[in-house]
XYZ file of C-alpha atoms in Angstrom:
747
model
C 208.204 -152.134 235.971
C 205.167 -151.658 233.763
C 205.137 -147.883 234.440
C 208.874 -147.695 233.711
C 208.463 -149.588 230.412
C 205.592 -147.360 229.308
C 207.544 -144.193 230.162
C 210.567 -145.508 228.257
C 208.409 -146.266 225.189
C 206.846 -142.790 225.307
C 210.280 -141.166 225.606
C 211.591 -143.217 222.680
C 208.541 -142.345 220.559
C 208.862 -138.649 221.376
C 212.578 -138.624 220.609
C 212.028 -140.400 217.276
C 209.281 -137.945 216.341
C 211.509 -134.990 217.200
C 214.371 -136.459 215.155
C 212.112 -136.977 212.130
C 210.680 -133.449 212.334
C 214.184 -132.000 212.725
C 215.460 -133.904 209.685
C 212.525 -132.725 207.579
C 213.074 -129.157 208.801
C 216.776 -129.442 207.804
C 215.851 -130.488 204.278
C 213.152 -127.802 203.933
C 215.552 -125.100 205.193
C 218.128 -125.948 202.511
C 215.438 -126.169 199.807
C 214.012 -122.749 200.730
C 217.486 -121.210 200.720
C 218.211 -122.759 197.311
C 214.937 -121.414 195.903
C 215.666 -117.944 197.341
C 219.129 -118.024 195.738
C 217.607 -119.158 192.421
C 215.083 -116.292 192.418
C 217.726 -113.731 193.401
C 220.073 -114.937 190.617
C 217.267 -114.796 188.033
C 216.134 -111.312 189.103
C 219.706 -109.957 189.271
C 220.441 -111.476 185.837
C 217.506 -109.618 184.259
C 218.548 -106.284 185.805
C 222.242 -106.753 184.903
C 221.317 -107.707 181.341
C 219.305 -104.494 181.073
C 222.389 -102.488 182.090
C 224.636 -104.319 179.568
C 222.065 -104.442 176.752
C 222.938 -101.131 175.097
C 226.684 -101.889 175.131
C 226.073 -105.385 173.672
C 224.016 -103.907 170.838
C 226.701 -101.297 170.083
C 229.468 -103.942 170.096
C 227.494 -106.246 167.778
C 226.828 -103.326 165.435
C 230.487 -102.290 165.243
C 232.007 -105.786 165.067
C 229.381 -107.039 162.651
C 230.327 -104.334 160.177
C 234.117 -104.566 160.649
C 234.584 -108.341 160.918
C 235.945 -109.644 157.633
C 237.082 -106.176 156.581
C 239.759 -105.501 159.203
C 240.401 -102.596 161.559
C 240.907 -100.229 158.623
C 237.146 -100.301 158.041
C 236.731 -98.270 161.277
C 237.094 -95.063 159.239
C 234.088 -96.083 157.095
C 231.547 -95.910 159.930
C 228.241 -94.233 159.222
C 226.986 -91.071 160.909
C 224.457 -92.909 163.194
C 227.171 -95.365 164.160
C 229.637 -92.560 164.905
C 227.015 -90.775 167.000
C 226.335 -94.008 168.933
C 230.068 -94.415 169.634
C 230.378 -90.776 170.696
C 227.351 -91.072 172.967
C 228.671 -94.245 174.588
C 232.200 -92.837 175.013
C 233.642 -96.190 176.170
C 234.735 -97.800 172.881
C 238.362 -98.750 172.085
C 240.113 -100.586 169.251
C 243.045 -102.926 169.993
C 245.580 -103.991 167.391
C 247.052 -107.482 167.062
C 249.865 -106.490 169.449
C 247.424 -105.276 172.137
C 248.032 -101.557 171.579
C 245.126 -99.108 171.611
C 244.373 -97.919 168.078
C 241.381 -95.784 169.039
C 239.594 -94.699 172.193
C 240.594 -94.442 175.852
C 243.385 -96.628 177.316
C 242.466 -100.146 178.401
C 244.018 -102.186 181.231
C 243.001 -105.779 181.963
C 242.844 -106.602 185.678
C 243.996 -110.248 185.384
C 247.824 -110.668 185.473
C 247.923 -113.146 182.616
C 245.899 -110.822 180.362
C 247.433 -107.488 181.312
C 248.454 -106.860 177.691
C 245.107 -107.939 176.303
C 246.617 -110.513 173.956
C 245.956 -113.639 176.027
C 242.233 -112.900 176.050
C 242.030 -112.041 172.371
C 244.537 -114.424 170.736
C 243.890 -117.628 172.680
C 242.455 -120.425 170.521
C 238.710 -120.810 170.584
C 236.305 -123.323 169.041
C 234.937 -122.198 165.654
C 231.441 -121.650 167.105
C 232.881 -119.201 169.686
C 235.227 -117.370 167.302
C 232.859 -114.418 166.873
C 231.277 -114.396 170.305
C 231.639 -111.600 172.847
C 234.465 -112.187 175.344
C 233.987 -110.597 178.785
C 236.779 -109.512 181.135
C 237.316 -107.203 184.079
C 239.657 -104.243 183.806
C 239.885 -100.488 183.594
C 239.119 -98.098 180.768
C 240.278 -94.491 181.150
C 241.204 -95.331 184.747
C 237.664 -96.407 185.698
C 236.843 -100.032 186.734
C 234.658 -101.575 184.068
C 233.413 -104.807 182.522
C 235.239 -105.101 179.190
C 233.242 -106.709 176.358
C 235.556 -107.658 173.467
C 234.977 -109.146 170.046
C 237.610 -110.244 167.577
C 238.017 -108.593 164.155
C 239.371 -110.502 161.138
C 240.767 -109.179 157.899
C 239.396 -110.022 154.493
C 241.744 -113.035 154.476
C 240.224 -114.301 157.763
C 243.344 -113.452 159.777
C 243.029 -112.007 163.288
C 243.430 -108.250 162.864
C 242.501 -106.815 166.289
C 239.502 -106.386 168.534
C 236.719 -103.956 169.418
C 236.157 -103.312 173.137
C 233.124 -101.692 174.761
C 233.423 -100.909 178.465
C 230.485 -100.901 180.870
C 231.449 -98.970 184.043
C 231.031 -101.029 187.184
C 229.360 -97.942 188.686
C 226.437 -98.493 186.270
C 225.576 -101.659 188.229
C 225.694 -99.869 191.592
C 221.909 -99.134 191.752
C 221.131 -102.785 190.911
C 223.607 -104.123 193.481
C 222.302 -101.686 196.086
C 218.735 -102.899 195.516
C 219.877 -106.503 196.160
C 221.982 -105.582 199.215
C 219.748 -106.650 202.117
C 222.527 -106.715 204.715
C 222.556 -110.537 204.865
C 225.606 -112.741 204.481
C 224.803 -113.600 200.870
C 226.908 -112.229 198.015
C 225.881 -111.511 194.444
C 227.875 -110.697 191.338
C 228.742 -111.374 187.698
C 231.321 -114.033 186.757
C 232.851 -115.575 183.652
C 232.344 -119.334 183.045
C 235.886 -119.923 184.396
C 234.793 -118.342 187.706
C 236.648 -115.011 187.313
C 234.856 -112.142 189.098
C 233.582 -109.311 186.872
C 231.385 -107.156 189.128
C 229.423 -107.189 192.360
C 230.113 -108.507 195.846
C 231.609 -111.827 196.844
C 234.595 -114.047 196.109
C 237.086 -112.904 193.461
C 237.001 -116.408 191.972
C 234.482 -119.225 192.195
C 236.559 -121.738 190.224
C 235.236 -123.358 187.056
C 231.486 -122.944 186.928
C 229.068 -125.455 185.394
C 228.556 -125.125 181.653
C 225.068 -123.711 181.111
C 222.990 -122.957 178.068
C 221.758 -119.345 177.616
C 219.070 -118.463 180.192
C 219.684 -121.737 182.049
C 219.903 -121.664 185.846
C 221.447 -124.115 188.293
C 221.633 -124.415 192.086
C 224.512 -126.181 193.872
C 223.600 -126.779 197.514
C 227.119 -127.714 198.664
C 229.664 -125.543 196.853
C 232.952 -124.552 198.493
C 233.369 -120.744 198.228
C 236.371 -119.139 199.964
C 236.793 -122.298 202.035
C 233.170 -122.318 203.236
C 230.385 -124.648 202.201
C 227.790 -122.471 200.475
C 224.661 -122.585 198.373
C 225.493 -121.342 194.866
C 222.873 -120.325 192.284
C 224.103 -119.408 188.781
C 222.246 -118.222 185.705
C 223.748 -117.543 182.296
C 222.765 -114.468 180.284
C 221.120 -114.826 176.879
C 223.666 -112.952 174.761
C 226.873 -113.218 176.823
C 229.040 -115.926 178.436
C 228.436 -114.197 181.772
C 226.868 -115.873 184.775
C 224.923 -114.139 187.530
C 225.933 -115.876 190.762
C 224.366 -115.745 194.232
C 226.190 -117.432 197.123
C 224.830 -117.994 200.626
C 226.984 -119.714 203.301
C 225.337 -122.850 204.633
C 226.169 -121.705 208.161
C 224.008 -118.633 207.633
C 221.180 -120.702 206.147
C 221.282 -123.347 208.885
C 221.742 -120.951 211.818
C 217.957 -120.718 212.516
C 217.698 -124.503 212.119
C 220.369 -125.056 214.753
C 218.432 -122.789 217.127
C 215.228 -124.736 216.510
C 217.073 -128.038 216.937
C 218.578 -126.963 220.272
C 215.212 -125.789 221.561
C 213.565 -129.012 220.443
C 216.290 -131.028 222.136
C 215.680 -129.136 225.367
C 211.968 -129.924 225.104
C 212.698 -133.635 224.461
C 215.084 -133.841 227.413
C 212.541 -132.088 229.604
C 209.868 -134.528 228.457
C 212.029 -137.553 229.132
C 212.881 -136.176 232.568
C 209.198 -135.576 233.260
C 208.346 -139.141 232.230
C 211.133 -140.504 234.430
C 209.863 -138.428 237.313
C 206.341 -139.683 236.738
C 207.560 -143.261 236.746
C 209.422 -142.722 240.005
C 206.388 -140.959 241.487
C 204.178 -143.884 240.518
C 206.564 -146.414 242.008
C 206.758 -144.465 245.271
C 202.987 -144.208 245.375
C 202.681 -147.960 244.922
C 205.179 -148.578 247.696
C 203.314 -146.228 250.046
C 200.034 -147.954 249.167
C 201.533 -151.334 249.978
C 202.817 -150.099 253.360
C 199.650 -148.293 254.398
C 196.843 -149.721 252.201
C 194.260 -149.571 254.961
C 195.011 -145.902 255.776
C 194.412 -144.665 252.269
C 190.977 -144.212 250.801
C 189.765 -144.171 247.265
C 188.997 -140.465 247.591
C 192.623 -139.578 248.345
C 193.836 -141.610 245.381
C 191.406 -139.852 243.015
C 192.407 -136.460 244.416
C 196.094 -137.143 243.872
C 195.451 -138.271 240.324
C 193.372 -135.153 239.640
C 196.182 -132.948 240.957
C 198.700 -134.622 238.681
C 196.458 -134.142 235.649
C 195.860 -130.504 236.569
C 199.591 -129.847 236.805
C 200.135 -131.493 233.446
C 197.455 -129.336 231.862
C 198.939 -126.193 233.375
C 202.371 -127.167 232.070
C 200.958 -127.906 228.618
C 199.074 -124.605 228.456
C 202.161 -122.695 229.655
C 204.346 -124.378 227.037
C 201.776 -123.657 224.316
C 201.576 -119.980 225.291
C 205.372 -119.701 225.338
C 205.646 -121.253 221.884
C 202.925 -118.928 220.590
C 204.742 -115.881 221.980
C 207.969 -116.974 220.302
C 206.202 -117.396 216.953
C 204.533 -113.999 217.307
C 207.862 -112.303 218.078
C 209.462 -113.896 215.036
C 206.578 -112.855 212.814
C 206.816 -109.251 214.019
C 210.571 -109.183 213.415
C 210.157 -110.589 209.905
C 207.444 -108.044 209.138
C 209.666 -105.183 210.336
C 212.552 -106.387 208.176
C 210.239 -106.674 205.173
C 208.929 -103.118 205.716
C 212.469 -101.746 205.959
C 213.543 -103.546 202.785
C 210.439 -102.268 200.984
C 211.166 -98.699 202.130
C 214.753 -98.881 200.855
C 213.607 -100.292 197.533
C 210.914 -97.631 197.032
C 213.308 -94.817 197.974
C 215.914 -95.994 195.472
C 213.348 -96.623 192.745
C 211.694 -93.248 193.314
C 215.057 -91.415 193.038
C 216.178 -93.364 189.957
C 212.839 -92.796 188.163
C 213.077 -89.028 188.568
C 216.346 -88.791 186.581
C 214.980 -90.095 183.228
C 211.679 -88.244 183.757
C 213.596 -84.975 184.176
C 215.642 -85.495 180.992
C 212.535 -86.561 179.057
C 210.609 -83.482 180.204
C 213.396 -81.054 179.176
C 214.046 -82.731 175.815
C 210.283 -82.936 175.184
C 209.985 -79.174 175.753
C 212.788 -78.507 173.250
C 211.235 -80.998 170.801
C 207.814 -79.334 171.046
C 209.363 -75.973 170.170
C 211.213 -77.432 167.188
C 208.231 -79.439 165.897
C 205.766 -76.539 166.135
C 203.645 -76.406 163.011
C 204.659 -79.868 161.709
C 202.587 -83.024 161.407
C 204.789 -84.730 164.026
C 203.660 -82.212 166.652
C 200.682 -84.438 167.608
C 203.030 -87.342 168.380
C 205.067 -85.086 170.638
C 201.855 -84.000 172.411
C 200.932 -87.664 173.078
C 204.390 -88.200 174.515
C 203.783 -85.190 176.778
C 200.507 -86.717 178.000
C 202.338 -89.925 178.943
C 204.977 -87.874 180.776
C 202.237 -85.956 182.628
C 200.708 -89.227 183.873
C 204.030 -90.457 185.218
C 204.912 -87.119 186.795
C 201.493 -86.935 188.469
C 202.255 -90.118 190.419
C 205.774 -88.934 191.312
C 204.529 -85.542 192.533
C 201.897 -87.237 194.704
C 204.544 -89.456 196.262
C 206.747 -86.390 196.786
C 204.011 -84.511 198.629
C 203.405 -87.485 200.939
C 207.152 -87.832 201.579
C 207.451 -84.098 202.309
C 204.622 -84.225 204.849
C 206.108 -87.320 206.517
C 209.528 -85.642 206.680
C 208.252 -82.801 208.866
C 209.654 -80.185 206.458
C 206.348 -78.397 205.907
C 205.864 -75.612 208.442
C 202.293 -74.279 208.563
C 201.932 -70.502 208.217
C 199.007 -69.821 210.518
C 197.047 -66.641 209.843
C 193.502 -65.260 209.899
C 191.848 -66.666 206.765
C 188.439 -65.464 205.465
C 186.486 -68.533 204.405
C 184.755 -66.608 201.630
C 188.081 -66.241 199.792
C 188.828 -69.944 200.137
C 185.347 -70.890 198.916
C 185.651 -68.550 195.906
C 188.940 -70.171 194.935
C 187.385 -73.643 195.174
C 184.399 -72.588 193.089
C 186.642 -71.126 190.378
C 188.876 -74.215 190.323
C 186.239 -76.959 190.214
C 183.284 -75.300 188.431
C 184.472 -76.586 185.059
C 185.083 -80.124 186.373
C 181.563 -80.262 187.825
C 179.958 -78.958 184.617
C 181.728 -81.648 182.560
C 179.931 -84.311 184.651
C 176.630 -82.455 184.677
C 176.771 -81.730 188.411
C 175.790 -78.626 190.366
C 178.651 -77.203 192.453
C 177.135 -75.073 195.216
C 178.975 -72.899 197.769
C 177.089 -71.600 200.810
C 178.032 -67.964 201.601
C 179.798 -67.202 204.872
C 181.574 -64.291 206.584
C 183.508 -66.333 209.147
C 187.260 -65.898 209.654
C 189.279 -68.893 210.867
C 192.835 -69.538 212.078
C 194.685 -71.814 209.672
C 197.201 -72.051 206.808
C 195.346 -70.865 203.731
C 197.385 -72.884 201.211
C 197.262 -76.158 203.130
C 193.563 -75.725 203.944
C 192.766 -74.974 200.286
C 194.608 -78.111 199.191
C 192.773 -80.231 201.777
C 189.376 -78.940 200.673
C 190.445 -79.254 197.022
C 191.177 -82.966 197.499
C 187.779 -83.462 199.189
C 185.881 -81.566 196.454
C 187.787 -83.423 193.708
C 186.851 -86.780 195.249
C 183.237 -85.713 195.693
C 182.924 -84.745 192.009
C 184.785 -87.847 190.823
C 182.536 -90.295 192.705
C 179.215 -88.497 192.116
C 177.388 -89.378 188.889
C 174.367 -87.092 189.299
C 173.058 -84.486 191.679
C 175.204 -81.856 193.348
C 178.240 -81.151 195.501
C 177.805 -78.586 198.290
C 180.490 -76.708 200.256
C 179.443 -74.977 203.478
C 180.199 -74.534 207.163
C 178.398 -74.668 210.515
C 179.283 -74.188 214.172
C 180.513 -77.256 216.013
C 177.756 -78.702 218.172
C 179.912 -79.231 221.273
C 182.199 -76.225 220.807
C 179.743 -73.525 219.839
C 181.432 -70.223 219.024
C 185.037 -71.469 219.117
C 185.129 -74.136 216.410
C 183.667 -74.359 212.912
C 183.012 -77.391 210.733
C 183.780 -76.940 207.014
C 181.720 -79.613 205.236
C 181.718 -81.044 201.702
C 178.464 -82.841 200.820
C 177.853 -85.046 197.779
C 175.015 -87.169 196.420
C 177.219 -90.064 195.297
C 177.025 -93.798 195.951
C 178.310 -93.528 199.522
C 180.940 -95.508 201.419
C 180.413 -98.814 203.289
C 180.576 -98.374 207.056
C 183.385 -100.928 207.418
C 185.548 -98.903 204.967
C 185.266 -95.467 206.611
C 188.608 -95.870 208.399
C 190.434 -97.571 205.516
C 189.824 -94.804 202.960
C 192.394 -92.559 204.694
C 195.188 -95.114 204.179
C 197.787 -94.754 201.395
C 196.792 -96.102 197.942
C 193.369 -97.318 199.084
C 190.704 -96.999 196.372
C 187.213 -98.431 196.640
C 185.680 -99.818 193.483
C 188.915 -99.590 191.463
C 190.637 -102.995 191.683
C 192.188 -102.554 188.228
C 193.972 -99.337 189.400
C 192.641 -97.139 186.595
C 194.665 -93.939 186.949
C 191.764 -91.863 185.603
C 190.092 -92.516 188.974
C 193.036 -91.094 190.907
C 195.959 -92.606 192.795
C 194.446 -93.311 196.205
C 196.547 -90.644 197.940
C 194.076 -87.733 198.187
C 192.501 -88.628 201.538
C 195.868 -89.829 202.864
C 197.283 -86.348 202.198
C 194.209 -84.757 203.820
C 194.826 -86.798 206.973
C 198.511 -85.764 207.121
C 197.779 -82.057 206.576
C 194.994 -82.090 209.150
C 197.372 -83.590 211.720
C 199.958 -80.934 210.840
C 197.448 -78.093 211.354
C 195.750 -79.626 214.408
C 192.394 -79.874 212.589
C 190.056 -82.834 213.019
C 188.714 -84.706 209.954
C 185.426 -86.625 210.127
C 183.344 -88.544 207.599
C 179.754 -89.743 207.543
C 178.192 -91.714 204.718
C 174.975 -93.476 203.802
C 175.184 -95.931 200.922
C 172.998 -94.918 198.014
C 172.534 -91.361 199.317
C 176.000 -89.766 199.550
C 178.780 -88.743 201.940
C 179.882 -85.710 203.930
C 183.483 -84.923 204.888
C 184.058 -82.309 207.622
C 187.138 -80.424 208.860
C 186.960 -78.731 212.284
C 188.858 -75.413 212.400
C 189.138 -72.686 215.101
C 187.110 -69.488 214.611
C 188.605 -66.029 215.268
C 185.742 -63.739 214.219
C 183.735 -62.371 211.330
C 185.060 -61.096 208.039
C 185.877 -57.409 207.655
C 186.012 -55.462 204.390
C 189.599 -55.805 203.043
C 191.601 -52.601 202.640
C 192.808 -51.880 199.101
C 196.391 -52.940 198.469
C 198.392 -51.066 195.822
C 199.580 -53.287 192.994
C 203.285 -53.025 192.261
C 204.551 -53.778 188.821
C 207.454 -56.201 188.702
C 210.161 -55.347 186.273
C 210.842 -58.095 183.723
C 213.970 -60.104 184.347
C 216.636 -59.820 181.694
C 217.982 -63.134 180.440
C 220.634 -62.521 177.853
C 223.014 -60.770 180.296
C 222.690 -63.412 183.027
C 225.315 -66.160 183.501
C 224.184 -69.485 185.042
C 226.525 -72.202 186.361
C 225.052 -75.711 185.871
C 226.573 -78.544 187.967
C 225.277 -81.988 186.902
C 227.144 -85.324 186.712
C 224.712 -87.015 184.298
C 225.790 -85.958 180.768
C 222.269 -86.364 179.350
C 220.760 -84.198 182.123
C 223.587 -81.673 181.772
C 223.120 -81.293 178.000
C 219.336 -81.036 178.377
C 219.545 -78.239 180.973
C 222.225 -76.409 178.986
C 220.249 -76.513 175.717
C 217.063 -75.415 177.516
C 218.734 -72.453 179.251
C 220.478 -71.369 176.038
C 217.132 -71.494 174.236
C 215.955 -68.924 176.834
C 218.952 -66.680 175.958
C 220.907 -67.332 179.165
C 224.671 -67.724 179.100
C 225.615 -71.111 180.538
C 228.742 -72.559 182.145
C 228.699 -76.288 183.006
C 230.594 -78.601 185.352
C 230.369 -82.353 186.004
C 230.823 -82.154 189.807
C 231.808 -79.806 192.663
C 235.572 -80.055 192.239
C 235.252 -79.257 188.516
C 233.197 -76.163 189.344
C 235.867 -74.962 191.777
C 238.684 -75.760 189.309
C 236.943 -73.478 186.804
C 237.514 -70.544 189.128
C 241.100 -71.616 189.761
C 241.642 -71.534 186.001
C 240.323 -67.994 185.796
C 242.972 -66.963 188.340
C 245.700 -68.373 186.084
C 246.346 -71.751 187.762
C 247.129 -74.889 185.789
C 243.926 -76.709 186.673
C 242.069 -79.087 184.413
C 239.544 -77.806 181.874
C 236.528 -79.821 182.909
C 233.921 -77.045 182.949
C 234.293 -74.651 179.995
C 231.952 -71.763 179.358
C 229.413 -72.892 176.783
C 230.640 -71.906 173.349
C 234.008 -70.435 174.553
C 237.324 -72.353 174.654
C 238.682 -72.764 178.208
C 242.068 -71.360 177.194
C 240.387 -68.138 176.176
C 238.436 -67.876 179.458
C 241.577 -68.219 181.539
C 243.035 -65.111 179.916
C 239.905 -62.983 179.562
C 237.928 -62.582 182.782
C 236.765 -64.310 185.937
C 233.328 -65.969 185.400
C 230.882 -64.182 187.649
C 227.718 -66.377 187.767
C 224.360 -64.873 188.721
C 222.871 -68.268 189.653
C 224.038 -71.829 190.370
C 221.748 -74.671 189.251
C 223.020 -77.958 190.719
C 221.976 -81.537 191.319
C 222.030 -82.556 194.993
C 223.882 -85.848 194.606
C 227.239 -85.309 192.897
C 230.285 -87.547 192.592
C 233.251 -86.609 194.760
C 233.335 -85.052 198.211
C 230.882 -82.157 197.611
C 227.095 -82.274 197.359
C 225.154 -79.677 195.382
C 224.540 -77.566 198.507
C 228.212 -77.726 199.487
C 229.223 -76.781 195.939
C 227.096 -73.614 196.111
C 228.715 -72.674 199.438
C 232.236 -73.393 198.108
C 231.709 -71.272 194.969
C 230.354 -68.398 197.070
C 233.403 -68.652 199.319
C 235.712 -68.703 196.280
C 234.027 -65.632 194.754
C 233.849 -63.796 198.075
C 230.173 -62.935 197.577
C 226.800 -64.681 197.916
C 225.391 -66.406 194.836
C 221.827 -67.796 194.847
C 221.459 -71.559 194.410
C 218.722 -73.700 192.861
C 218.981 -77.373 193.872
C 217.418 -80.013 191.596
C 217.081 -83.434 193.202
C 215.187 -86.657 192.680
C 215.755 -87.828 196.272
C 212.551 -87.778 198.366
C 214.012 -89.288 201.534
C 212.824 -87.234 204.576
C 216.332 -86.637 205.916
C 217.489 -85.481 202.444
C 214.598 -83.009 202.159
C 215.344 -81.544 205.613
C 219.050 -81.199 204.797
C 218.396 -79.358 201.524
C 215.741 -77.017 202.927
C 217.974 -76.039 205.874
C 220.605 -74.518 203.524
C 218.461 -71.617 202.290
C 218.767 -72.655 198.627
C 215.648 -72.972 196.474
C 214.660 -76.659 196.139
C 212.917 -78.296 193.162
C 212.234 -82.023 192.885
C 212.729 -83.914 189.659
C 210.968 -84.226 187.363
C 210.458 -80.453 187.056
C 208.657 -78.954 184.081
C 210.447 -76.395 181.892
C 207.837 -73.783 182.818
C 208.377 -74.354 186.545
C 212.161 -74.208 186.055
C 211.925 -70.985 184.070
C 209.611 -69.361 186.634
C 211.886 -70.363 189.513
C 214.972 -68.981 187.762
C 213.177 -65.746 186.917
C 211.916 -65.409 190.510
C 215.400 -65.951 191.962
C 217.085 -63.539 189.520
C 214.456 -60.879 190.240
C 215.212 -61.152 193.988
C 219.006 -61.155 193.520
C 220.365 -58.250 191.443
C 223.571 -60.283 190.929
C 227.043 -59.066 189.923
C 228.279 -58.166 186.483
C 231.832 -58.386 185.140
C 233.643 -55.166 184.410
C 233.159 -53.445 181.075
C 236.380 -54.900 179.831
C 235.205 -58.367 180.807
C 231.903 -57.875 178.948
C 233.727 -56.741 175.817
C 236.153 -59.651 176.099
C 233.282 -62.078 176.468
C 231.495 -60.589 173.488
C 234.610 -60.798 171.319
C 235.387 -64.362 172.465
C 231.784 -65.448 171.777
C 231.890 -63.871 168.321
C 235.154 -65.675 167.576
């Protein structure tokens, strides 16, 4: 009875402990989910506010000037204001009867506000009379968030409203960045719970009244009939709430798994205790029946066996629990790495678009500011652009190597030529630091890719000069000790501070920099040795490093030897005829209007004729128009009315410059192929893209089109166009077409 009572007490204590731990885990799980929802709502609110900020400023500017003066004051807008409206392109004026007085047509998505009057005429408190009113609808047929503000006449009577539309597509990059594949939903809502943009329920019901920038978490909110965790945050300047909802079933699913496993452990423990109690009772009964036959040694042995089994069971359970925790940690780490990769890919692509436009407009600005006092400011802006582009180009090179797109061109390479190129490139850099750059002469010929090998050695020499304060940097080669005659070691020696032994493996990782915790970009990006490692693996060369702190380091690349250098035979130099520009027609396909205008202005400044289109279908419709069909006029020839083109001649482009990602069913590569098929002749293509995903790079390279990654400098763009046009003689329109074009352009 005593053993049974003790086992019962232990079982009760264990069950109570498990229940307490489970209850605490339940509370912590909900608190963590609420905090995650709060952070997601706050972060999404800041990104969404950045997207809406320009439209809010434009609406405040327009309504602030017109309110109190009536809709008739629209005609009195200033030139900067008119340019801002034209650049935005999504501004409409509504009269008191809901009709559009100016701008594209507007349709409200809510049934009770389909005419626009219910939203604009409904009574409001005096403090909200001149606030911005948000709604969801369509402007010019595109889904958009409609931001409206009432306009009053001089007598204070409601006279209409100004609407600025923010396309829902503008929030797509932000929503994509927050889409982690989980069951949570995120979006923008009005205070009455009406859905404006994003994913999730179309209505959340009346939301709590919040002050600007305030945030609130409701841990038990019914959303679409399901209990959910709801986090809402109100924007500073708008009655719009950023809402994040997570079903409680999704949040508590891991907790239920842990609870079930804990319950199994408790039941197993209780069963074990019951078994022990029964075993003890049986042992006592056997001892009573045969006390004289049992010895103290047998009793101690039995007890030791029981303890040993318990220990084995405990160790087995501990190892099983540890394995489960390790598996979960690995899965969480993998998910985090995948989410980080998606975020970096999207951010990298989106950063290239503004860099490209800035680079092209900066080039045009430099030409127009030549000789003025503002030219120095433009030069500083160019230096800032160079710093940003340097990081993007480094990331692009790493992505290209990881994608497997680079194919080494193996050939017999004289090392003397490579060493001469390195000496010419880095002599000035070494002299600026007061270092001696020394190259040991050699006549060996190796088997490698000259360009990739030169870049590898260039990264090693650049690092050696950067981290050497005094002394010299030496470039030389010697036969491999274990592979005499077949392999050669190309070595770069320096007299710098050296590298700690425990860091010799880490320096080849991405973004690793020793002695630069503040990430000063003047000391590099931490990608040089990472690129050396990738290129060496691509070429099948081995990279080694030895270092002694306080004395310097030596980096070595092992390459195969094919022989000794022979005197090169003279090669006749052929003159390349200059490429004419003024008689060349270029088709530009770009959906971003800022990018499209920048490329058009830049090409026209180089005396090219330019024809533009917003996407692939527009480019094809241009050629349908030239055959006399009644297609839309989305892509006119620059400077020539579309109606005149349709009756004059068929545009015969010499080159197609296109973005890779285009709206509609055609990509940039597919647009080039479709135009060639429409014209019945090949037309060279130049693809500009900011996407560095490995699969995207392989897809573009496989088409045969020339590929440039944004941001691309104007000089690189001009050289690429000139190179392509020099290789493709192109087609010219008939004489009559040339004369018609000349007369149309003059008109």
